[in-house]
Amino acid sequence: MTTRAFDPGQCPVGRTLERVGDTWSLMILRDALQGLTRFDEFEKSLGVAPNILAKRLAGLVQSGFLERRPYQERPVRHAYVPTARGRDFAPVLTALLAFGNRHFADEGIAGQLVDRTTGRAAEPIVVDAVSGRPIDGETFTYAAGPAAGQTVRDRAALIEARRGRG
C-alpha cells in the first residue's frame, strides 16, 4: 500500500501540481507547447535520461495534457501532441517564465516571449477575462466556490478574516 505524502483535497493548485508538479513534466510541457513532439527532440532539448523522459511522457498522457500519436510504423514511433488541456496550461507556463525572468535571471534575460511581428518582448500579466483588470491581491481574493467542502470554506474564511485584520 502506498501512502500519499500530500492530499490536495479540493484544492485546484494541489490537484494540478500532482499531475505536472515536477520539473521534468513542466519542461516537457514547455517544449511541447513550443512545437517539439518527438521523444528524441525532448531528450535533446532537455538532456533528460530516457527512462525519466518515458515515465514523464506517460504521466502527461495519462493526465490528459499530451496525446500520443503514431508517426512511424517500422519501428513504431509516437509524437506527443498537446491536447486542449495541455494548450490550456500554456498561460501557467507563461506566468512562470515571466516570474522567473523578473526574479531569478541574475545574469539577464536568457529566454523570453516576443511578438512575432515586431520582435518586441512581451510583458505577460494575468487578467480577469470578464473585467479585463489585472489580477492582483488588492482587487481579487480567494473565495469558496459552489462545490466547496468544509475544508475549503474554512480556508476561505481564514483568508477573509486575515484580510480584515489588515
XYZ file of N, CA, C and O in Angstrom:
664
model
N 0.837 -1.171 0.000
C 0.000 0.000 0.000
C 0.888 1.243 0.000
O 1.827 1.358 0.750
N 0.564 2.187 -0.861
C 1.316 3.427 -0.955
C 0.591 4.507 -0.160
O -0.615 4.660 -0.262
N 1.338 5.262 0.617
C 0.768 6.357 1.377
C 1.104 7.662 0.675
O 2.258 7.901 0.326
N 0.097 8.481 0.463
C 0.322 9.779 -0.176
C 0.935 10.743 0.826
O 0.500 10.833 1.960
N 1.911 11.481 0.374
C 2.548 12.468 1.235
C 1.675 13.711 1.360
O 1.743 14.423 2.341
N 0.840 13.962 0.357
C 0.014 15.161 0.346
C -1.321 14.829 -0.280
O -1.389 14.217 -1.339
N -2.395 15.228 0.361
C -3.728 15.060 -0.202
C -4.228 16.435 -0.588
O -4.470 17.281 0.287
N -4.395 16.708 -1.886
C -4.806 18.042 -2.298
C -6.254 18.373 -1.967
O -6.640 19.539 -2.032
N -7.034 17.359 -1.585
C -8.436 17.623 -1.320
C -9.073 18.300 -2.518
O -8.896 17.877 -3.647
N -9.804 19.372 -2.279
C -10.459 20.100 -3.361
C -9.608 21.253 -3.901
O -10.080 22.029 -4.725
N -8.373 21.363 -3.468
C -7.527 22.483 -3.877
C -7.106 22.339 -5.346
O -6.413 21.380 -5.703
N -7.494 23.275 -6.205
C -7.117 23.167 -7.616
C -5.613 23.292 -7.846
O -5.087 22.690 -8.778
N -4.922 24.045 -7.008
C -3.466 24.155 -7.142
C -2.832 22.803 -6.834
O -1.995 22.300 -7.591
N -3.228 22.192 -5.721
C -2.691 20.889 -5.344
C -2.999 19.811 -6.371
O -2.142 18.996 -6.716
N -4.225 19.816 -6.875
C -4.611 18.822 -7.890
C -3.783 18.978 -9.156
O -3.399 17.996 -9.785
N -3.516 20.206 -9.554
C -2.713 20.440 -10.757
C -1.265 20.028 -10.519
O -0.659 19.355 -11.355
N -0.725 20.415 -9.364
C 0.668 20.067 -9.076
C 0.884 18.559 -8.992
O 1.959 18.070 -9.337
N -0.122 17.823 -8.556
C 0.002 16.357 -8.544
C 0.253 15.816 -9.940
O 0.897 14.792 -10.109
N -0.260 16.489 -10.936
C -0.158 15.996 -12.310
C 1.024 16.565 -13.077
O 1.542 15.936 -13.985
N 1.451 17.784 -12.759
C 2.547 18.415 -13.512
C 3.565 19.073 -12.601
O 4.341 19.909 -13.058
N 3.601 18.711 -11.331
C 4.397 19.445 -10.359
C 5.869 19.145 -10.287
O 6.549 19.699 -9.442
N 6.392 18.305 -11.157
C 7.840 18.099 -11.101
C 8.496 18.832 -12.266
O 7.867 19.130 -13.276
N 9.746 19.135 -12.098
C 10.470 19.941 -13.075
C 10.429 19.339 -14.468
O 10.155 20.037 -15.451
N 10.684 18.029 -14.592
C 10.737 17.417 -15.925
C 9.404 17.531 -16.645
O 9.366 17.842 -17.840
N 8.300 17.301 -15.943
C 6.988 17.386 -16.595
C 6.710 18.798 -17.089
O 6.200 18.997 -18.198
N 7.049 19.783 -16.275
C 6.842 21.176 -16.694
C 7.711 21.524 -17.897
O 7.261 22.211 -18.825
N 8.940 21.047 -17.912
C 9.832 21.345 -19.029
C 9.384 20.633 -20.302
O 9.496 21.176 -21.405
N 8.870 19.423 -20.173
C 8.329 18.704 -21.329
C 7.133 19.468 -21.889
O 7.023 19.666 -23.102
N 6.238 19.906 -21.005
C 5.085 20.691 -21.462
C 5.536 21.983 -22.134
O 4.982 22.391 -23.159
N 6.528 22.641 -21.564
C 7.076 23.856 -22.184
C 7.493 23.570 -23.616
O 7.096 24.258 -24.550
N 8.290 22.514 -23.801
C 8.783 22.174 -25.128
C 7.650 21.747 -26.063
O 7.634 22.129 -27.233
N 6.700 20.975 -25.552
C 5.582 20.524 -26.386
C 4.741 21.715 -26.854
O 4.304 21.765 -28.007
N 4.527 22.666 -25.977
C 3.740 23.842 -26.343
C 4.500 24.765 -27.290
O 3.902 25.623 -27.941
N 5.812 24.580 -27.395
C 6.613 25.360 -28.339
C 6.880 24.574 -29.623
O 7.665 25.004 -30.461
N 6.234 23.411 -29.774
C 6.279 22.696 -31.039
C 7.073 21.407 -31.089
O 7.040 20.702 -32.097
N 7.820 21.063 -30.044
C 8.525 19.779 -30.061
C 7.510 18.670 -29.814
O 6.579 18.842 -29.015
N 7.665 17.542 -30.488
C 6.690 16.458 -30.346
C 7.318 15.076 -30.187
O 6.663 14.162 -29.720
N 8.552 14.916 -30.579
C 9.147 13.583 -30.620
C 10.069 13.336 -29.436
O 10.723 14.244 -28.921
N 10.130 12.061 -29.042
C 10.942 11.634 -27.903
C 12.361 12.163 -28.018
O 12.895 12.752 -27.082
N 12.977 11.970 -29.193
C 14.363 12.393 -29.364
C 14.513 13.912 -29.292
O 15.549 14.416 -28.843
N 13.481 14.654 -29.702
C 13.540 16.112 -29.588
C 13.525 16.549 -28.119
O 14.287 17.428 -27.718
N 12.633 15.921 -27.331
C 12.588 16.236 -25.897
C 13.913 15.858 -25.226
O 14.456 16.618 -24.427
N 14.413 14.691 -25.572
C 15.660 14.201 -24.983
C 16.812 15.162 -25.280
O 17.588 15.517 -24.394
N 16.899 15.620 -26.521
C 17.968 16.538 -26.917
C 17.796 17.906 -26.248
O 18.754 18.482 -25.735
N 16.576 18.418 -26.235
C 16.317 19.737 -25.658
C 16.588 19.771 -24.159
O 17.151 20.734 -23.647
N 16.191 18.713 -23.469
C 16.231 18.709 -22.010
C 17.465 18.043 -21.406
O 17.786 18.292 -20.246
N 18.103 17.139 -22.163
C 19.228 16.401 -21.600
C 18.791 15.442 -20.501
O 19.551 15.136 -19.590
N 17.570 14.954 -20.602
C 16.991 14.075 -19.592
C 17.257 12.607 -19.958
O 17.318 12.261 -21.139
N 17.407 11.775 -18.942
C 17.615 10.342 -19.171
C 16.366 9.744 -19.824
O 15.242 10.122 -19.478
N 16.544 8.817 -20.756
C 15.408 8.241 -21.476
C 14.350 7.604 -20.573
O 13.148 7.734 -20.836
N 14.767 6.938 -19.504
C 13.793 6.294 -18.624
C 12.927 7.333 -17.902
O 11.722 7.147 -17.722
N 13.523 8.438 -17.502
C 12.769 9.505 -16.832
C 11.838 10.176 -17.828
O 10.666 10.432 -17.528
N 12.337 10.432 -19.038
C 11.513 11.049 -20.074
C 10.311 10.177 -20.407
O 9.179 10.673 -20.483
N 10.529 8.880 -20.566
C 9.429 7.965 -20.890
C 8.368 7.979 -19.781
O 7.163 8.010 -20.064
N 8.817 7.971 -18.541
C 7.879 7.970 -17.413
C 7.069 9.275 -17.363
O 5.857 9.261 -17.154
N 7.732 10.419 -17.558
C 7.035 11.704 -17.504
C 6.079 11.861 -18.680
O 4.971 12.371 -18.523
N 6.492 11.429 -19.874
C 5.594 11.492 -21.024
C 4.347 10.639 -20.782
O 3.229 11.072 -21.050
N 4.545 9.435 -20.255
C 3.400 8.568 -19.956
C 2.460 9.224 -18.948
O 1.227 9.160 -19.091
N 3.020 9.876 -17.938
C 2.200 10.562 -16.945
C 1.425 11.722 -17.536
O 0.252 11.942 -17.199
N 2.052 12.470 -18.430
C 1.371 13.600 -19.061
C 0.278 13.134 -20.014
O -0.761 13.786 -20.150
N 0.485 11.983 -20.652
C -0.563 11.389 -21.480
C -1.708 10.918 -20.587
O -2.886 11.212 -20.840
N -1.382 10.212 -19.518
C -2.397 9.698 -18.598
C -3.216 10.838 -17.967
O -4.421 10.709 -17.775
N -2.577 11.950 -17.668
C -3.262 13.090 -17.059
C -4.002 13.952 -18.079
O -4.647 14.920 -17.710
N -3.864 13.627 -19.356
C -4.621 14.331 -20.390
C -3.997 15.614 -20.906
O -4.665 16.396 -21.578
N -2.697 15.829 -20.644
C -2.025 17.027 -21.139
C -1.439 16.824 -22.534
O -1.325 17.771 -23.299
N -1.044 15.586 -22.822
C -0.489 15.244 -24.125
C -1.245 14.054 -24.703
O -1.746 13.207 -23.962
N -1.280 14.005 -26.027
C -1.852 12.864 -26.735
C -0.723 12.179 -27.487
O 0.130 12.838 -28.090
N -0.716 10.865 -27.438
C 0.315 10.074 -28.107
C -0.220 9.652 -29.470
O -1.246 8.988 -29.557
N 0.493 10.046 -30.550
C 0.062 9.739 -31.917
C 1.196 9.067 -32.674
O 2.314 9.585 -32.711
N 0.920 7.931 -33.320
C 1.976 7.292 -34.112
C 2.326 8.146 -35.333
O 1.455 8.709 -35.976
N 3.625 8.254 -35.617
C 4.052 8.969 -36.821
C 4.921 8.083 -37.707
O 5.261 8.473 -38.829
N 5.272 6.884 -37.204
C 6.096 5.956 -37.967
C 5.688 4.548 -37.571
O 5.447 4.281 -36.394
N 5.627 3.637 -38.580
C 5.176 2.272 -38.295
C 6.297 1.287 -38.000
O 6.120 0.414 -37.158
N 7.438 1.377 -38.712
C 8.504 0.402 -38.516
C 9.826 1.089 -38.301
O 10.395 1.608 -39.259
N 10.329 1.145 -37.121
C 9.662 0.737 -35.891
C 8.590 1.772 -35.508
O 8.637 2.927 -35.949
N 7.661 1.352 -34.674
C 6.599 2.254 -34.248
C 7.196 3.363 -33.392
O 7.944 3.105 -32.445
N 6.900 4.580 -33.766
C 7.330 5.757 -33.010
C 6.129 6.679 -32.862
O 5.276 6.735 -33.734
N 6.123 7.389 -31.721
C 4.983 8.247 -31.422
C 5.401 9.700 -31.239
O 6.483 9.982 -30.738
N 4.500 10.581 -31.629
C 4.634 12.004 -31.342
C 3.773 12.289 -30.120
O 2.782 11.597 -29.862
N 4.157 13.288 -29.368
C 3.410 13.712 -28.175
C 2.922 15.130 -28.437
O 3.719 16.067 -28.508
N 1.611 15.249 -28.607
C 0.994 16.498 -29.028
C 0.120 17.041 -27.904
O -0.656 16.283 -27.299
N 0.210 18.341 -27.620
C -0.649 18.903 -26.570
C -2.135 18.740 -26.898
O -2.551 18.950 -28.032
N -2.886 18.350 -25.900
C -4.342 18.269 -26.007
C -4.913 19.648 -25.684
O -4.174 20.586 -25.376
N -6.238 19.754 -25.695
C -6.876 21.013 -25.288
C -6.470 21.356 -23.858
O -6.191 22.512 -23.540
N -6.412 20.349 -22.988
C -5.979 20.579 -21.602
C -4.540 21.081 -21.578
O -4.200 22.001 -20.835
N -3.679 20.473 -22.369
C -2.288 20.906 -22.425
C -2.156 22.336 -22.932
O -1.406 23.137 -22.378
N -2.908 22.671 -23.988
C -2.865 24.041 -24.520
C -3.420 25.033 -23.500
O -2.962 26.171 -23.417
N -4.396 24.595 -22.722
C -4.981 25.445 -21.688
C -3.975 25.741 -20.571
O -4.145 26.694 -19.816
N -2.912 24.932 -20.480
C -1.877 25.112 -19.469
C -0.838 26.158 -19.891
O -0.049 26.618 -19.067
N -0.834 26.551 -21.154
C 0.174 27.491 -21.667
C 0.275 28.778 -20.854
O 1.391 29.232 -20.564
N -0.846 29.402 -20.447
C -0.703 30.632 -19.649
C 0.004 30.409 -18.308
O 0.653 31.328 -17.796
N -0.100 29.213 -17.755
C 0.597 28.913 -16.499
C 2.103 28.962 -16.740
O 2.856 29.566 -15.961
N 2.539 28.349 -17.829
C 3.970 28.374 -18.157
C 4.434 29.783 -18.517
O 5.551 30.176 -18.183
N 3.568 30.553 -19.169
C 3.899 31.940 -19.481
C 4.103 32.734 -18.196
O 5.050 33.530 -18.081
N 3.243 32.514 -17.217
C 3.385 33.198 -15.925
C 4.675 32.776 -15.235
O 5.379 33.618 -14.654
N 5.026 31.491 -15.298
C 6.285 31.028 -14.705
C 7.486 31.658 -15.405
O 8.463 32.044 -14.757
N 7.424 31.766 -16.726
C 8.507 32.380 -17.480
C 8.692 33.838 -17.054
O 9.808 34.280 -16.771
N 7.591 34.581 -16.991
C 7.672 35.993 -16.602
C 8.194 36.131 -15.174
O 9.050 36.983 -14.895
N 7.710 35.296 -14.273
C 8.158 35.338 -12.881
C 9.650 35.023 -12.791
O 10.410 35.718 -12.107
N 10.077 33.975 -13.480
C 11.492 33.593 -13.459
C 12.390 34.685 -14.011
O 13.457 34.965 -13.454
N 11.964 35.320 -15.109
C 12.762 36.412 -15.667
C 12.816 37.610 -14.726
O 13.838 38.272 -14.610
N 11.716 37.869 -14.036
C 11.649 39.016 -13.128
C 12.466 38.777 -11.852
O 13.082 39.689 -11.325
N 12.502 37.532 -11.360
C 13.088 37.288 -10.041
C 14.348 36.417 -10.004
O 15.056 36.431 -9.000
N 14.615 35.650 -11.052
C 15.735 34.712 -10.974
C 16.718 34.797 -12.139
O 17.602 33.966 -12.244
N 16.598 35.779 -13.000
C 17.508 35.909 -14.140
C 18.653 36.839 -13.768
O 18.810 37.924 -14.329
N 19.465 36.401 -12.822
C 20.569 37.231 -12.320
C 21.536 37.654 -13.425
O 22.105 38.743 -13.376
N 21.730 36.785 -14.414
C 22.667 37.095 -15.493
C 22.009 37.886 -16.617
O 22.655 38.259 -17.580
N 20.702 38.125 -16.499
C 19.943 38.808 -17.542
C 18.967 37.845 -18.198
O 18.994 36.641 -17.942
N 18.132 38.345 -19.048
C 17.092 37.544 -19.695
C 17.719 36.621 -20.737
O 18.312 37.079 -21.715
N 17.576 35.324 -20.540
C 18.118 34.343 -21.485
C 17.060 33.861 -22.471
O 17.368 33.510 -23.603
N 15.802 33.835 -22.059
C 14.707 33.409 -22.927
C 13.481 34.241 -22.614
O 13.227 34.571 -21.456
N 12.721 34.600 -23.651
C 11.561 35.458 -23.442
C 10.540 35.229 -24.537
O 10.851 34.657 -25.577
N 9.336 35.696 -24.314
C 8.316 35.704 -25.346
C 8.412 37.019 -26.091
O 8.569 38.072 -25.480
N 8.329 36.932 -27.424
C 8.375 38.147 -28.232
C 7.216 38.141 -29.225
O 6.719 37.085 -29.624
N 6.799 39.325 -29.610
C 5.777 39.493 -30.638
C 6.377 39.032 -31.963
O 7.455 39.497 -32.352
N 5.706 38.114 -32.655
C 6.250 37.571 -33.908
C 6.396 38.636 -34.989
O 7.259 38.516 -35.857
N 5.555 39.652 -34.967
C 5.608 40.695 -35.987
C 6.677 41.731 -35.698
O 7.481 42.069 -36.567
N 6.702 42.229 -34.467
C 7.616 43.332 -34.139
C 8.924 42.877 -33.513
O 9.894 43.622 -33.500
N 8.939 41.677 -32.934
C 10.118 41.202 -32.227
C 10.245 41.802 -30.835
O 11.187 41.514 -30.116
N 9.275 42.622 -30.456
C 9.296 43.273 -29.147
C 8.980 42.260 -28.048
O 8.094 41.425 -28.189
N 9.718 42.353 -26.941
C 9.498 41.444 -25.810
C 8.123 41.692 -25.202
O 7.697 42.837 -25.038
N 7.435 40.608 -24.867
C 6.133 40.692 -24.206
C 6.339 40.851 -22.707
O 7.361 40.418 -22.166
N 5.386 41.468 -22.059
C 5.373 41.580 -20.604
C 4.083 40.948 -20.115
O 3.076 41.636 -19.932
N 4.087 39.613 -19.913
C 2.858 38.904 -19.554
C 2.306 39.327 -18.194
O 3.061 39.561 -17.244
N 0.975 39.427 -18.136
C 0.256 39.638 -16.884
C -0.978 38.742 -16.914
O -1.404 38.292 -17.971
N -1.552 38.480 -15.760
C -2.787 37.705 -15.681
C -3.925 38.695 -15.497
O -3.866 39.563 -14.624
N -4.937 38.579 -16.343
C -6.082 39.484 -16.253
C -7.371 38.687 -16.123
O -7.463 37.537 -16.551
N -8.378 39.324 -15.547
C -9.713 38.755 -15.453
C -10.379 38.881 -16.820
O -10.488 39.987 -17.355
N -10.825 37.762 -17.379
C -11.445 37.774 -18.706
C -12.752 38.559 -18.721
O -13.155 39.086 -19.756
N -13.436 38.655 -17.605
C -14.716 39.360 -17.547
C -14.507 40.874 -17.528
O -15.074 41.610 -18.320
N -13.652 41.353 -16.617
C -13.481 42.805 -16.453
C -12.283 43.369 -17.216
O -12.218 44.566 -17.445
N -11.324 42.514 -17.560
C -10.102 42.977 -18.206
C -9.090 43.564 -17.240
O -8.033 44.015 -17.650
N -9.393 43.531 -15.942
C -8.482 44.108 -14.944
C -7.393 43.100 -14.563
O -7.659 41.902 -14.457
N -6.175 43.597 -14.324
C -5.108 42.702 -13.846
C -5.507 42.067 -12.516
O -6.093 42.732 -11.655
N -5.197 40.789 -12.380
C -5.494 40.086 -11.135
C -4.333 40.296 -10.181
O -3.192 39.939 -10.483
N -4.648 40.891 -9.047
C -3.656 41.104 -8.004
C -4.319 40.913 -6.651
O -5.523 40.717 -6.559
N -3.536 40.976 -5.605
C -4.045 40.748 -4.256
C -4.943 41.844 -3.728
O -5.670 41.634 -2.758
N -4.931 43.005 -4.341
C -5.757 44.115 -3.867
C -7.163 44.066 -4.447
O -8.122 44.447 -3.790
N -7.295 43.621 -5.677
C -8.572 43.656 -6.377
C -9.361 42.358 -6.247
O -10.583 42.372 -6.225
N -8.665 41.243 -6.155
C -9.302 39.931 -6.131
C -8.865 39.169 -4.890
O -7.788 39.405 -4.359
N -9.683 38.228 -4.444
C -9.347 37.411 -3.286
C -9.834 35.983 -3.506
O -10.690 35.727 -4.343
N -9.305 35.082 -2.726
C -9.707 33.679 -2.746
C -11.065 33.548 -2.073
O -11.310 34.153 -1.033
N -11.952 32.762 -2.668
C -13.266 32.530 -2.080
C -13.695 31.099 -2.375
O -13.273 30.499 -3.366
N -14.525 30.551 -1.513
C -15.056 29.207 -1.718
C -16.015 29.219 -2.908
O -16.776 30.171 -3.101
N -15.958 28.169 -3.702
C -16.858 28.029 -4.845
C -18.102 27.251 -4.470
O -18.236 26.758 -3.341
N -19.023 27.108 -5.417
C -20.298 26.449 -5.142
C -20.171 24.988 -4.676
O -21.023 24.509 -3.938
N -19.125 24.287 -5.081
C -18.963 22.880 -4.711
C -18.016 22.697 -3.523
O -17.630 21.572 -3.195
N -17.639 23.779 -2.861
C -16.652 23.716 -1.794
C -17.115 22.875 -0.616
O -18.248 23.002 -0.151
N -16.205 22.041 -0.145
C -16.422 21.286 1.077
C -16.023 22.140 2.276
O -15.583 23.285 2.127
N -16.136 21.561 3.449
C -15.872 22.309 4.674
C -14.438 22.816 4.765
O -14.193 23.942 5.187
N -13.484 22.011 4.344
C -12.082 22.424 4.407
C -11.844 23.685 3.574
O -11.171 24.620 4.019
N -12.400 23.724 2.379
C -12.231 24.890 1.515
C -12.957 26.096 2.100
O -12.424 27.213 2.102
N -14.148 25.895 2.604
C -14.885 27.008 3.224
C -14.123 27.556 4.434
O -14.051 28.767 4.634
N -13.540 26.660 5.230
C -12.753 27.099 6.387
C -11.526 27.902 5.954
O -11.191 28.922 6.556
N -10.837 27.443 4.897
C -9.659 28.155 4.397
C -10.061 29.538 3.892
O -9.391 30.535 4.171
N -11.163 29.616 3.144
C -11.632 30.912 2.632
C -11.984 31.855 3.775
O -11.673 33.055 3.720
N -12.623 31.325 4.815
C -12.975 32.159 5.978
C -11.718 32.654 6.686
O -11.658 33.810 7.117
N -10.714 31.804 6.817
C -9.453 32.191 7.450
C -8.779 33.310 6.657
O -8.295 34.291 7.227
N -8.757 33.165 5.333
C -8.141 34.182 4.477
C -8.904 35.500 4.597
O -8.301 36.563 4.726
N -10.203 35.427 4.576
C -11.017 36.653 4.696
C -10.807 37.315 6.050
O -10.683 38.546 6.146
N -10.753 36.517 7.126
C -10.517 37.074 8.463
C -9.147 37.746 8.524
O -9.004 38.822 9.105
N -8.146 37.145 7.899
C -6.800 37.721 7.887
C -6.793 39.033 7.129
O -6.166 39.993 7.546
N -7.513 39.081 6.008
C -7.587 40.314 5.201
C -8.270 41.433 6.011
O -7.903 42.584 5.895
N -9.245 41.051 6.814
C -9.973 42.017 7.621
C -9.108 42.670 8.699
O -9.348 43.789 9.126
N -8.081 41.935 9.138
C -7.157 42.461 10.169
C -6.143 43.436 9.576
O -5.456 44.119 10.304
N -6.071 43.424 8.230
C -5.141 44.359 7.576
C -3.783 43.870 7.651
O -2.796 44.109 7.341
